[in-house]
Amino acid sequence: MFDLDQTIKDRHSTRKFLSQPVPRALLDEALALAQLAPSNSNIQPWRLVFAQGGCRDRLQEALLNLAKQQPPYSFGLPSAFQHYRQELGAQVYGAMGITRDDKANRQLAVLRNYEFFGAPIVGIVCMHQDLGVADALSVGMYLQTLVLCLTARGIGTCVEVSLAAYPEIIRSKLNIPPELLIICGLAVGYSDPDFPANHLHINRESVEKNVSFQGD
Ligand SMILES: Cc1cc2nc3c(=O)[nH]c(=O)nc-3n(C[C@H](O)[C@H](O)[C@H](O)COP(=O)(O)O)c2cc1C
């Protein structure tokens, strides 16, 4: 049994992994627990395809080649939210010693997404394309449950929407059928403790900014 509050505090995005493999038994435990996540009409819409070993390496090679030829676009954000991305970039790149003007190293850092930050295993999170927002919410609840169960077992993760920039190459390398929408990736592995950006505490708003109570 794990301390839930502490696990929530311990979870953070890992952006450099050790090559040390993740024991399958621990992954299976976390997957069995995540399967208990709630979902709209209990349809359990999450679909997860893992790539490991040679399959992972081939996926990385294909993604990296493509990302070098066709640099990934940044998913657009409404202007009211853009400053969060800038602040995140300042924190993450700052911890990596990359300045705002250092375009070359920023691009290299972006490409690390397509190496899954060195994680030995990467999951591709999918959902049937005909499902909607409530079902994507169910996938999100599943993913957070999975990530927390992995965190509790000492395993690091990084959710990677960046992988969704190249759905066709992922689809072909992992035989993902056309009816499945590729939502994001999930890098899974042991965190490299010597990488300063793995020890960041990314800022959060106060609860009052996001939550209100309406009374009489
Ligand atoms: C849906 C989603 C997509 C994300 N995509 C990426 C990504 O492509 N690359 C990346 O480095 N981090 C990605 N992240 C991690 C976020 O940047 C991170 O969760 C956020 O900045 C808060 O930091 P923390 O996870 O360390 O608490 C993603 C997180 C979520 C939930």
JSON list of C-alpha atoms and ligand atoms in Angstrom, two decimals:
[
{"chain": "A", "resi": 1, "resn": "MET", "atom": "CA", "xyz": [0.00, 0.00, 0.00]},
{"chain": "A", "resi": 2, "resn": "PHE", "atom": "CA", "xyz": [1.20, 3.46, -0.85]},
{"chain": "A", "resi": 3, "resn": "ASP", "atom": "CA", "xyz": [0.59, 6.92, 0.55]},
{"chain": "A", "resi": 4, "resn": "LEU", "atom": "CA", "xyz": [-1.63, 8.58, -2.07]},
{"chain": "A", "resi": 5, "resn": "ASP", "atom": "CA", "xyz": [-0.90, 12.18, -1.05]},
{"chain": "A", "resi": 6, "resn": "GLN", "atom": "CA", "xyz": [2.84, 11.55, -1.19]},
{"chain": "A", "resi": 7, "resn": "THR", "atom": "CA", "xyz": [2.56, 9.75, -4.53]},
{"chain": "A", "resi": 8, "resn": "ILE", "atom": "CA", "xyz": [0.69, 12.72, -6.02]},
{"chain": "A", "resi": 9, "resn": "LYS", "atom": "CA", "xyz": [3.43, 15.03, -4.71]},
{"chain": "A", "resi": 10, "resn": "ASP", "atom": "CA", "xyz": [6.18, 12.74, -6.02]},
{"chain": "A", "resi": 11, "resn": "ARG", "atom": "CA", "xyz": [4.81, 12.52, -9.56]},
{"chain": "A", "resi": 12, "resn": "HIS", "atom": "CA", "xyz": [6.44, 14.83, -12.02]},
{"chain": "A", "resi": 13, "resn": "SER", "atom": "CA", "xyz": [7.44, 14.69, -15.66]},
{"chain": "A", "resi": 14, "resn": "THR", "atom": "CA", "xyz": [10.70, 12.82, -16.21]},
{"chain": "A", "resi": 15, "resn": "ARG", "atom": "CA", "xyz": [12.70, 14.08, -19.17]},
{"chain": "A", "resi": 16, "resn": "LYS", "atom": "CA", "xyz": [15.78, 11.89, -18.89]},
{"chain": "A", "resi": 17, "resn": "PHE", "atom": "CA", "xyz": [15.52, 8.19, -18.17]},
{"chain": "A", "resi": 18, "resn": "LEU", "atom": "CA", "xyz": [18.08, 5.54, -17.36]},
{"chain": "A", "resi": 19, "resn": "SER", "atom": "CA", "xyz": [18.31, 2.61, -19.77]},
{"chain": "A", "resi": 20, "resn": "GLN", "atom": "CA", "xyz": [17.53, 0.25, -16.85]},
{"chain": "A", "resi": 21, "resn": "PRO", "atom": "CA", "xyz": [14.52, -1.87, -17.88]},
{"chain": "A", "resi": 22, "resn": "VAL", "atom": "CA", "xyz": [11.19, -1.65, -16.06]},
{"chain": "A", "resi": 23, "resn": "PRO", "atom": "CA", "xyz": [10.24, -5.00, -14.51]},
{"chain": "A", "resi": 24, "resn": "ARG", "atom": "CA", "xyz": [7.20, -6.29, -16.34]},
{"chain": "A", "resi": 25, "resn": "ALA", "atom": "CA", "xyz": [5.60, -7.38, -13.05]},
{"chain": "A", "resi": 26, "resn": "LEU", "atom": "CA", "xyz": [5.55, -3.76, -11.80]},
{"chain": "A", "resi": 27, "resn": "LEU", "atom": "CA", "xyz": [4.10, -2.52, -15.07]},
{"chain": "A", "resi": 28, "resn": "ASP", "atom": "CA", "xyz": [1.45, -5.24, -14.93]},
{"chain": "A", "resi": 29, "resn": "GLU", "atom": "CA", "xyz": [0.51, -4.24, -11.36]},
{"chain": "A", "resi": 30, "resn": "ALA", "atom": "CA", "xyz": [0.08, -0.62, -12.37]},
{"chain": "A", "resi": 31, "resn": "LEU", "atom": "CA", "xyz": [-1.91, -1.58, -15.48]},
{"chain": "A", "resi": 32, "resn": "ALA", "atom": "CA", "xyz": [-4.25, -3.79, -13.45]},
{"chain": "A", "resi": 33, "resn": "LEU", "atom": "CA", "xyz": [-4.93, -0.93, -11.02]},
{"chain": "A", "resi": 34, "resn": "ALA", "atom": "CA", "xyz": [-5.40, 1.65, -13.79]},
{"chain": "A", "resi": 35, "resn": "GLN", "atom": "CA", "xyz": [-7.98, -0.65, -15.36]},
{"chain": "A", "resi": 36, "resn": "LEU", "atom": "CA", "xyz": [-10.18, 0.23, -12.35]},
{"chain": "A", "resi": 37, "resn": "ALA", "atom": "CA", "xyz": [-10.44, 3.85, -13.54]},
{"chain": "A", "resi": 38, "resn": "PRO", "atom": "CA", "xyz": [-13.97, 5.18, -14.04]},
{"chain": "A", "resi": 39, "resn": "SER", "atom": "CA", "xyz": [-15.36, 5.85, -17.51]},
{"chain": "A", "resi": 40, "resn": "ASN", "atom": "CA", "xyz": [-18.50, 7.17, -19.13]},
{"chain": "A", "resi": 41, "resn": "SER", "atom": "CA", "xyz": [-20.97, 4.22, -19.37]},
{"chain": "A", "resi": 42, "resn": "ASN", "atom": "CA", "xyz": [-18.05, 2.06, -18.25]},
{"chain": "A", "resi": 43, "resn": "ILE", "atom": "CA", "xyz": [-16.89, 1.76, -21.86]},
{"chain": "A", "resi": 44, "resn": "GLN", "atom": "CA", "xyz": [-13.22, 1.83, -20.77]},
{"chain": "A", "resi": 45, "resn": "PRO", "atom": "CA", "xyz": [-12.22, 3.67, -23.94]},
{"chain": "A", "resi": 46, "resn": "TRP", "atom": "CA", "xyz": [-8.46, 3.71, -23.31]},
{"chain": "A", "resi": 47, "resn": "ARG", "atom": "CA", "xyz": [-6.29, 1.70, -25.65]},
{"chain": "A", "resi": 48, "resn": "LEU", "atom": "CA", "xyz": [-2.59, 1.51, -24.94]},
{"chain": "A", "resi": 49, "resn": "VAL", "atom": "CA", "xyz": [0.07, 0.04, -27.21]},
{"chain": "A", "resi": 50, "resn": "PHE", "atom": "CA", "xyz": [3.55, -0.34, -25.72]},
{"chain": "A", "resi": 51, "resn": "ALA", "atom": "CA", "xyz": [6.75, -0.40, -27.73]},
{"chain": "A", "resi": 52, "resn": "GLN", "atom": "CA", "xyz": [9.86, -1.86, -26.18]},
{"chain": "A", "resi": 53, "resn": "GLY", "atom": "CA", "xyz": [13.14, -3.38, -27.36]},
{"chain": "A", "resi": 54, "resn": "GLY", "atom": "CA", "xyz": [13.70, -3.36, -31.11]},
{"chain": "A", "resi": 55, "resn": "CYS", "atom": "CA", "xyz": [10.17, -2.11, -31.76]},
{"chain": "A", "resi": 56, "resn": "ARG", "atom": "CA", "xyz": [10.80, 0.94, -29.56]},
{"chain": "A", "resi": 57, "resn": "ASP", "atom": "CA", "xyz": [14.14, 1.59, -31.25]},
{"chain": "A", "resi": 58, "resn": "ARG", "atom": "CA", "xyz": [12.62, 1.38, -34.74]},
{"chain": "A", "resi": 59, "resn": "LEU", "atom": "CA", "xyz": [9.84, 3.75, -33.71]},
{"chain": "A", "resi": 60, "resn": "GLN", "atom": "CA", "xyz": [12.38, 6.21, -32.33]},
{"chain": "A", "resi": 61, "resn": "GLU", "atom": "CA", "xyz": [14.45, 6.08, -35.52]},
{"chain": "A", "resi": 62, "resn": "ALA", "atom": "CA", "xyz": [11.42, 6.66, -37.73]},
{"chain": "A", "resi": 63, "resn": "LEU", "atom": "CA", "xyz": [10.07, 9.49, -35.56]},
{"chain": "A", "resi": 64, "resn": "LEU", "atom": "CA", "xyz": [13.44, 11.21, -35.28]},
{"chain": "A", "resi": 65, "resn": "ASN", "atom": "CA", "xyz": [14.01, 11.05, -39.05]},
{"chain": "A", "resi": 66, "resn": "LEU", "atom": "CA", "xyz": [10.61, 12.56, -39.67]},
{"chain": "A", "resi": 67, "resn": "ALA", "atom": "CA", "xyz": [10.91, 15.21, -36.94]},
{"chain": "A", "resi": 68, "resn": "LYS", "atom": "CA", "xyz": [14.25, 16.32, -38.41]},
{"chain": "A", "resi": 69, "resn": "GLN", "atom": "CA", "xyz": [12.72, 16.64, -41.91]},
{"chain": "A", "resi": 70, "resn": "GLN", "atom": "CA", "xyz": [9.40, 18.12, -40.81]},
{"chain": "A", "resi": 71, "resn": "PRO", "atom": "CA", "xyz": [9.93, 19.86, -37.48]},
{"chain": "A", "resi": 72, "resn": "PRO", "atom": "CA", "xyz": [6.98, 19.38, -35.14]},
{"chain": "A", "resi": 73, "resn": "TYR", "atom": "CA", "xyz": [4.51, 22.21, -34.92]},
{"chain": "A", "resi": 74, "resn": "SER", "atom": "CA", "xyz": [3.61, 23.54, -31.51]},
{"chain": "A", "resi": 75, "resn": "PHE", "atom": "CA", "xyz": [-0.03, 22.78, -30.75]},
{"chain": "A", "resi": 76, "resn": "GLY", "atom": "CA", "xyz": [-1.78, 26.14, -30.81]},
{"chain": "A", "resi": 77, "resn": "LEU", "atom": "CA", "xyz": [-2.97, 27.63, -27.53]},
{"chain": "A", "resi": 78, "resn": "PRO", "atom": "CA", "xyz": [-5.48, 30.44, -27.02]},
{"chain": "A", "resi": 79, "resn": "SER", "atom": "CA", "xyz": [-3.60, 33.62, -26.18]},
{"chain": "A", "resi": 80, "resn": "ALA", "atom": "CA", "xyz": [-4.83, 33.60, -22.56]},
{"chain": "A", "resi": 81, "resn": "PHE", "atom": "CA", "xyz": [-2.92, 30.36, -21.97]},
{"chain": "A", "resi": 82, "resn": "GLN", "atom": "CA", "xyz": [0.27, 31.02, -23.91]},
{"chain": "A", "resi": 83, "resn": "HIS", "atom": "CA", "xyz": [2.18, 32.47, -20.97]},
{"chain": "A", "resi": 84, "resn": "TYR", "atom": "CA", "xyz": [1.97, 29.09, -19.18]},
{"chain": "A", "resi": 85, "resn": "ARG", "atom": "CA", "xyz": [3.89, 27.47, -22.02]},
{"chain": "A", "resi": 86, "resn": "GLN", "atom": "CA", "xyz": [6.50, 30.22, -21.90]},
{"chain": "A", "resi": 87, "resn": "GLU", "atom": "CA", "xyz": [6.89, 29.86, -18.13]},
{"chain": "A", "resi": 88, "resn": "LEU", "atom": "CA", "xyz": [7.18, 26.08, -18.46]},
{"chain": "A", "resi": 89, "resn": "GLY", "atom": "CA", "xyz": [9.82, 26.47, -21.18]},
{"chain": "A", "resi": 90, "resn": "ALA", "atom": "CA", "xyz": [11.76, 28.86, -18.98]},
{"chain": "A", "resi": 91, "resn": "GLN", "atom": "CA", "xyz": [11.73, 26.38, -16.10]},
{"chain": "A", "resi": 92, "resn": "VAL", "atom": "CA", "xyz": [12.52, 23.23, -18.08]},
{"chain": "A", "resi": 93, "resn": "TYR", "atom": "CA", "xyz": [15.05, 24.73, -20.49]},
{"chain": "A", "resi": 94, "resn": "GLY", "atom": "CA", "xyz": [16.51, 26.80, -17.67]},
{"chain": "A", "resi": 95, "resn": "ALA", "atom": "CA", "xyz": [17.22, 23.62, -15.70]},
{"chain": "A", "resi": 96, "resn": "MET", "atom": "CA", "xyz": [18.89, 22.23, -18.82]},
{"chain": "A", "resi": 97, "resn": "GLY", "atom": "CA", "xyz": [21.06, 25.34, -19.16]},
{"chain": "A", "resi": 98, "resn": "ILE", "atom": "CA", "xyz": [19.41, 26.37, -22.44]},
{"chain": "A", "resi": 99, "resn": "THR", "atom": "CA", "xyz": [18.66, 30.06, -22.84]},
{"chain": "A", "resi": 100, "resn": "ARG", "atom": "CA", "xyz": [15.62, 31.52, -24.61]},
{"chain": "A", "resi": 101, "resn": "ASP", "atom": "CA", "xyz": [17.73, 32.61, -27.61]},
{"chain": "A", "resi": 102, "resn": "ASP", "atom": "CA", "xyz": [19.59, 29.32, -27.98]},
{"chain": "A", "resi": 103, "resn": "LYS", "atom": "CA", "xyz": [17.44, 28.03, -30.82]},
{"chain": "A", "resi": 104, "resn": "ALA", "atom": "CA", "xyz": [19.76, 25.18, -31.82]},
{"chain": "A", "resi": 105, "resn": "ASN", "atom": "CA", "xyz": [19.77, 23.58, -28.38]},
{"chain": "A", "resi": 106, "resn": "ARG", "atom": "CA", "xyz": [16.04, 24.20, -27.95]},
{"chain": "A", "resi": 107, "resn": "GLN", "atom": "CA", "xyz": [15.42, 22.28, -31.17]},
{"chain": "A", "resi": 108, "resn": "LEU", "atom": "CA", "xyz": [17.65, 19.44, -29.96]},
{"chain": "A", "resi": 109, "resn": "ALA", "atom": "CA", "xyz": [15.72, 19.39, -26.68]},
{"chain": "A", "resi": 110, "resn": "VAL", "atom": "CA", "xyz": [12.43, 19.17, -28.59]},
{"chain": "A", "resi": 111, "resn": "LEU", "atom": "CA", "xyz": [13.81, 16.23, -30.58]},
{"chain": "A", "resi": 112, "resn": "ARG", "atom": "CA", "xyz": [14.42, 14.39, -27.29]},
{"chain": "A", "resi": 113, "resn": "ASN", "atom": "CA", "xyz": [10.64, 13.92, -27.19]},
{"chain": "A", "resi": 114, "resn": "TYR", "atom": "CA", "xyz": [11.04, 11.56, -30.14]},
{"chain": "A", "resi": 115, "resn": "GLU", "atom": "CA", "xyz": [13.69, 9.58, -28.27]},
{"chain": "A", "resi": 116, "resn": "PHE", "atom": "CA", "xyz": [11.13, 9.27, -25.49]},
{"chain": "A", "resi": 117, "resn": "PHE", "atom": "CA", "xyz": [13.74, 10.99, -23.31]},
{"chain": "A", "resi": 118, "resn": "GLY", "atom": "CA", "xyz": [15.68, 7.71, -23.28]},
{"chain": "A", "resi": 119, "resn": "ALA", "atom": "CA", "xyz": [12.83, 5.69, -21.72]},
{"chain": "A", "resi": 120, "resn": "PRO", "atom": "CA", "xyz": [13.17, 1.96, -22.43]},
{"chain": "A", "resi": 121, "resn": "ILE", "atom": "CA", "xyz": [9.44, 1.65, -23.00]},
{"chain": "A", "resi": 122, "resn": "VAL", "atom": "CA", "xyz": [6.89, 3.97, -24.54]},
{"chain": "A", "resi": 123, "resn": "GLY", "atom": "CA", "xyz": [3.13, 3.64, -24.56]},
{"chain": "A", "resi": 124, "resn": "ILE", "atom": "CA", "xyz": [0.88, 5.08, -27.24]},
{"chain": "A", "resi": 125, "resn": "VAL", "atom": "CA", "xyz": [-2.44, 6.17, -25.76]},
{"chain": "A", "resi": 126, "resn": "CYS", "atom": "CA", "xyz": [-5.38, 5.82, -28.14]},
{"chain": "A", "resi": 127, "resn": "MET", "atom": "CA", "xyz": [-9.16, 6.01, -28.22]},
{"chain": "A", "resi": 128, "resn": "HIS", "atom": "CA", "xyz": [-11.77, 5.12, -30.85]},
{"chain": "A", "resi": 129, "resn": "GLN", "atom": "CA", "xyz": [-12.11, 8.05, -33.24]},
{"chain": "A", "resi": 130, "resn": "ASP", "atom": "CA", "xyz": [-15.93, 8.16, -32.97]},
{"chain": "A", "resi": 131, "resn": "LEU", "atom": "CA", "xyz": [-15.87, 8.86, -29.23]},
{"chain": "A", "resi": 132, "resn": "GLY", "atom": "CA", "xyz": [-16.10, 12.33, -27.72]},
{"chain": "A", "resi": 133, "resn": "VAL", "atom": "CA", "xyz": [-14.93, 14.68, -25.03]},
{"chain": "A", "resi": 134, "resn": "ALA", "atom": "CA", "xyz": [-16.39, 12.72, -22.09]},
{"chain": "A", "resi": 135, "resn": "ASP", "atom": "CA", "xyz": [-14.56, 9.64, -23.33]},
{"chain": "A", "resi": 136, "resn": "ALA", "atom": "CA", "xyz": [-11.29, 11.54, -23.69]},
{"chain": "A", "resi": 137, "resn": "LEU", "atom": "CA", "xyz": [-11.87, 12.56, -20.07]},
{"chain": "A", "resi": 138, "resn": "SER", "atom": "CA", "xyz": [-12.17, 8.87, -19.16]},
{"chain": "A", "resi": 139, "resn": "VAL", "atom": "CA", "xyz": [-8.87, 8.17, -20.94]},
{"chain": "A", "resi": 140, "resn": "GLY", "atom": "CA", "xyz": [-7.31, 11.00, -18.95]},
{"chain": "A", "resi": 141, "resn": "MET", "atom": "CA", "xyz": [-8.57, 9.55, -15.67]},
{"chain": "A", "resi": 142, "resn": "TYR", "atom": "CA", "xyz": [-7.09, 6.20, -16.69]},
{"chain": "A", "resi": 143, "resn": "LEU", "atom": "CA", "xyz": [-3.78, 7.76, -17.62]},
{"chain": "A", "resi": 144, "resn": "GLN", "atom": "CA", "xyz": [-3.44, 9.65, -14.36]},
{"chain": "A", "resi": 145, "resn": "THR", "atom": "CA", "xyz": [-4.27, 6.49, -12.41]},
{"chain": "A", "resi": 146, "resn": "LEU", "atom": "CA", "xyz": [-1.64, 4.58, -14.36]},
{"chain": "A", "resi": 147, "resn": "VAL", "atom": "CA", "xyz": [0.96, 7.30, -13.90]},
{"chain": "A", "resi": 148, "resn": "LEU", "atom": "CA", "xyz": [0.34, 7.47, -10.15]},
{"chain": "A", "resi": 149, "resn": "CYS", "atom": "CA", "xyz": [0.55, 3.69, -9.79]},
{"chain": "A", "resi": 150, "resn": "LEU", "atom": "CA", "xyz": [3.87, 3.76, -11.65]},
{"chain": "A", "resi": 151, "resn": "THR", "atom": "CA", "xyz": [5.12, 6.66, -9.53]},
{"chain": "A", "resi": 152, "resn": "ALA", "atom": "CA", "xyz": [4.25, 4.74, -6.37]},
{"chain": "A", "resi": 153, "resn": "ARG", "atom": "CA", "xyz": [6.47, 1.93, -7.67]},
{"chain": "A", "resi": 154, "resn": "GLY", "atom": "CA", "xyz": [9.41, 4.27, -8.22]},
{"chain": "A", "resi": 155, "resn": "ILE", "atom": "CA", "xyz": [8.92, 4.43, -11.99]},
{"chain": "A", "resi": 156, "resn": "GLY", "atom": "CA", "xyz": [9.08, 7.75, -13.83]},
{"chain": "A", "resi": 157, "resn": "THR", "atom": "CA", "xyz": [6.82, 8.87, -16.66]},
{"chain": "A", "resi": 158, "resn": "CYS", "atom": "CA", "xyz": [6.33, 11.66, -19.14]},
{"chain": "A", "resi": 159, "resn": "VAL", "atom": "CA", "xyz": [3.05, 12.15, -20.97]},
{"chain": "A", "resi": 160, "resn": "GLU", "atom": "CA", "xyz": [3.98, 13.21, -24.51]},
{"chain": "A", "resi": 161, "resn": "VAL", "atom": "CA", "xyz": [1.40, 14.84, -26.74]},
{"chain": "A", "resi": 162, "resn": "SER", "atom": "CA", "xyz": [4.34, 15.70, -28.99]},
{"chain": "A", "resi": 163, "resn": "LEU", "atom": "CA", "xyz": [4.20, 12.16, -30.35]},
{"chain": "A", "resi": 164, "resn": "ALA", "atom": "CA", "xyz": [0.72, 12.82, -31.72]},
{"chain": "A", "resi": 165, "resn": "ALA", "atom": "CA", "xyz": [2.30, 15.17, -34.27]},
{"chain": "A", "resi": 166, "resn": "TYR", "atom": "CA", "xyz": [3.25, 12.12, -36.34]},
{"chain": "A", "resi": 167, "resn": "PRO", "atom": "CA", "xyz": [0.34, 9.69, -36.05]},
{"chain": "A", "resi": 168, "resn": "GLU", "atom": "CA", "xyz": [0.84, 7.89, -39.36]},
{"chain": "A", "resi": 169, "resn": "ILE", "atom": "CA", "xyz": [4.38, 6.73, -38.67]},
{"chain": "A", "resi": 170, "resn": "ILE", "atom": "CA", "xyz": [3.35, 5.48, -35.21]},
{"chain": "A", "resi": 171, "resn": "ARG", "atom": "CA", "xyz": [0.32, 3.77, -36.69]},
{"chain": "A", "resi": 172, "resn": "SER", "atom": "CA", "xyz": [2.38, 1.95, -39.29]},
{"chain": "A", "resi": 173, "resn": "LYS", "atom": "CA", "xyz": [5.23, 0.94, -36.96]},
{"chain": "A", "resi": 174, "resn": "LEU", "atom": "CA", "xyz": [2.89, -0.37, -34.23]},
{"chain": "A", "resi": 175, "resn": "ASN", "atom": "CA", "xyz": [0.05, -1.68, -36.41]},
{"chain": "A", "resi": 176, "resn": "ILE", "atom": "CA", "xyz": [-2.47, 0.64, -34.79]},
{"chain": "A", "resi": 177, "resn": "PRO", "atom": "CA", "xyz": [-5.76, 0.36, -36.69]},
{"chain": "A", "resi": 178, "resn": "PRO", "atom": "CA", "xyz": [-7.16, 3.43, -38.47]},
{"chain": "A", "resi": 179, "resn": "GLU", "atom": "CA", "xyz": [-10.21, 3.73, -36.21]},
{"chain": "A", "resi": 180, "resn": "LEU", "atom": "CA", "xyz": [-8.00, 4.46, -33.20]},
{"chain": "A", "resi": 181, "resn": "LEU", "atom": "CA", "xyz": [-7.15, 8.10, -32.60]},
{"chain": "A", "resi": 182, "resn": "ILE", "atom": "CA", "xyz": [-3.60, 8.53, -31.31]},
{"chain": "A", "resi": 183, "resn": "ILE", "atom": "CA", "xyz": [-3.90, 10.91, -28.36]},
{"chain": "A", "resi": 184, "resn": "CYS", "atom": "CA", "xyz": [-0.43, 11.00, -26.84]},
{"chain": "A", "resi": 185, "resn": "GLY", "atom": "CA", "xyz": [2.56, 8.96, -25.78]},
{"chain": "A", "resi": 186, "resn": "LEU", "atom": "CA", "xyz": [3.69, 7.87, -22.34]},
{"chain": "A", "resi": 187, "resn": "ALA", "atom": "CA", "xyz": [7.42, 7.45, -21.73]},
{"chain": "A", "resi": 188, "resn": "VAL", "atom": "CA", "xyz": [8.03, 4.96, -18.91]},
{"chain": "A", "resi": 189, "resn": "GLY", "atom": "CA", "xyz": [11.28, 4.19, -17.11]},
{"chain": "A", "resi": 190, "resn": "TYR", "atom": "CA", "xyz": [13.57, 4.98, -14.22]},
{"chain": "A", "resi": 191, "resn": "SER", "atom": "CA", "xyz": [14.44, 8.64, -13.78]},
{"chain": "A", "resi": 192, "resn": "ASP", "atom": "CA", "xyz": [18.06, 9.74, -14.16]},
{"chain": "A", "resi": 193, "resn": "PRO", "atom": "CA", "xyz": [18.71, 11.37, -10.77]},
{"chain": "A", "resi": 194, "resn": "ASP", "atom": "CA", "xyz": [21.65, 13.36, -12.15]},
{"chain": "A", "resi": 195, "resn": "PHE", "atom": "CA", "xyz": [19.50, 15.33, -14.59]},
{"chain": "A", "resi": 196, "resn": "PRO", "atom": "CA", "xyz": [18.50, 18.61, -12.87]},
{"chain": "A", "resi": 197, "resn": "ALA", "atom": "CA", "xyz": [15.29, 19.02, -14.93]},
{"chain": "A", "resi": 198, "resn": "ASN", "atom": "CA", "xyz": [14.03, 15.77, -13.37]},
{"chain": "A", "resi": 199, "resn": "HIS", "atom": "CA", "xyz": [13.86, 17.54, -10.01]},
{"chain": "A", "resi": 200, "resn": "LEU", "atom": "CA", "xyz": [11.72, 20.51, -11.01]},
{"chain": "A", "resi": 201, "resn": "HIS", "atom": "CA", "xyz": [8.57, 21.48, -9.24]},
{"chain": "A", "resi": 202, "resn": "ILE", "atom": "CA", "xyz": [6.64, 23.14, -12.02]},
{"chain": "A", "resi": 203, "resn": "ASN", "atom": "CA", "xyz": [4.57, 26.10, -10.78]},
{"chain": "A", "resi": 204, "resn": "ARG", "atom": "CA", "xyz": [0.85, 25.75, -10.17]},
{"chain": "A", "resi": 205, "resn": "GLU", "atom": "CA", "xyz": [-1.83, 28.36, -9.73]},
{"chain": "A", "resi": 206, "resn": "SER", "atom": "CA", "xyz": [-3.55, 28.69, -6.38]},
{"chain": "A", "resi": 207, "resn": "VAL", "atom": "CA", "xyz": [-6.68, 26.55, -5.98]},
{"chain": "A", "resi": 208, "resn": "GLU", "atom": "CA", "xyz": [-8.76, 29.76, -5.88]},
{"chain": "A", "resi": 209, "resn": "LYS", "atom": "CA", "xyz": [-7.68, 30.63, -9.44]},
{"chain": "A", "resi": 210, "resn": "ASN", "atom": "CA", "xyz": [-9.23, 27.42, -10.79]},
{"chain": "A", "resi": 211, "resn": "VAL", "atom": "CA", "xyz": [-12.01, 26.55, -8.34]},
{"chain": "A", "resi": 212, "resn": "SER", "atom": "CA", "xyz": [-14.91, 28.53, -6.97]},
{"chain": "A", "resi": 213, "resn": "PHE", "atom": "CA", "xyz": [-17.67, 27.76, -4.51]},
{"chain": "A", "resi": 214, "resn": "GLN", "atom": "CA", "xyz": [-21.06, 29.33, -5.07]},
{"chain": "A", "resi": 215, "resn": "GLY", "atom": "CA", "xyz": [-23.22, 29.69, -1.95]},
{"chain": "A", "resi": 216, "resn": "ASP", "atom": "CA", "xyz": [-26.48, 31.35, -0.92]},
{"chain": "B", "resi": 1, "resn": "LIG", "atom": "C1", "xyz": [-1.72, 15.78, -22.04]},
{"chain": "B", "resi": 1, "resn": "LIG", "atom": "C2", "xyz": [-0.28, 16.10, -21.71]},
{"chain": "B", "resi": 1, "resn": "LIG", "atom": "C3", "xyz": [0.63, 16.22, -22.73]},
{"chain": "B", "resi": 1, "resn": "LIG", "atom": "C4", "xyz": [1.99, 16.50, -22.45]},
{"chain": "B", "resi": 1, "resn": "LIG", "atom": "N1", "xyz": [2.90, 16.52, -23.48]},
{"chain": "B", "resi": 1, "resn": "LIG", "atom": "C5", "xyz": [4.20, 16.73, -23.21]},
{"chain": "B", "resi": 1, "resn": "LIG", "atom": "C6", "xyz": [5.18, 16.65, -24.25]},
{"chain": "B", "resi": 1, "resn": "LIG", "atom": "O1", "xyz": [4.88, 16.40, -25.41]},
{"chain": "B", "resi": 1, "resn": "LIG", "atom": "N2", "xyz": [6.48, 16.82, -23.92]},
{"chain": "B", "resi": 1, "resn": "LIG", "atom": "C7", "xyz": [6.88, 17.08, -22.64]},
{"chain": "B", "resi": 1, "resn": "LIG", "atom": "O2", "xyz": [8.08, 17.24, -22.41]},
{"chain": "B", "resi": 1, "resn": "LIG", "atom": "N3", "xyz": [5.97, 17.16, -21.62]},
{"chain": "B", "resi": 1, "resn": "LIG", "atom": "C8", "xyz": [4.66, 16.97, -21.88]},
{"chain": "B", "resi": 1, "resn": "LIG", "atom": "N4", "xyz": [3.73, 16.98, -20.86]},
{"chain": "B", "resi": 1, "resn": "LIG", "atom": "C9", "xyz": [4.15, 17.25, -19.49]},
{"chain": "B", "resi": 1, "resn": "LIG", "atom": "C10", "xyz": [3.72, 18.65, -19.02]},
{"chain": "B", "resi": 1, "resn": "LIG", "atom": "O3", "xyz": [4.57, 19.62, -19.57]},
{"chain": "B", "resi": 1, "resn": "LIG", "atom": "C11", "xyz": [3.77, 18.64, -17.49]},
{"chain": "B", "resi": 1, "resn": "LIG", "atom": "O4", "xyz": [2.84, 17.73, -16.99]},
{"chain": "B", "resi": 1, "resn": "LIG", "atom": "C12", "xyz": [3.48, 20.00, -16.88]},
{"chain": "B", "resi": 1, "resn": "LIG", "atom": "O5", "xyz": [4.38, 20.97, -17.31]},
{"chain": "B", "resi": 1, "resn": "LIG", "atom": "C13", "xyz": [3.52, 19.94, -15.33]},
{"chain": "B", "resi": 1, "resn": "LIG", "atom": "O6", "xyz": [4.77, 19.45, -14.90]},
{"chain": "B", "resi": 1, "resn": "LIG", "atom": "P1", "xyz": [4.89, 18.11, -14.04]},
{"chain": "B", "resi": 1, "resn": "LIG", "atom": "O7", "xyz": [4.27, 16.99, -14.85]},
{"chain": "B", "resi": 1, "resn": "LIG", "atom": "O8", "xyz": [6.37, 17.91, -13.85]},
{"chain": "B", "resi": 1, "resn": "LIG", "atom": "O9", "xyz": [4.16, 18.32, -12.76]},
{"chain": "B", "resi": 1, "resn": "LIG", "atom": "C14", "xyz": [2.40, 16.69, -21.11]},
{"chain": "B", "resi": 1, "resn": "LIG", "atom": "C15", "xyz": [1.46, 16.55, -20.09]},
{"chain": "B", "resi": 1, "resn": "LIG", "atom": "C16", "xyz": [0.14, 16.23, -20.37]},
{"chain": "B", "resi": 1, "resn": "LIG", "atom": "C17", "xyz": [-0.84, 16.03, -19.25]}
]
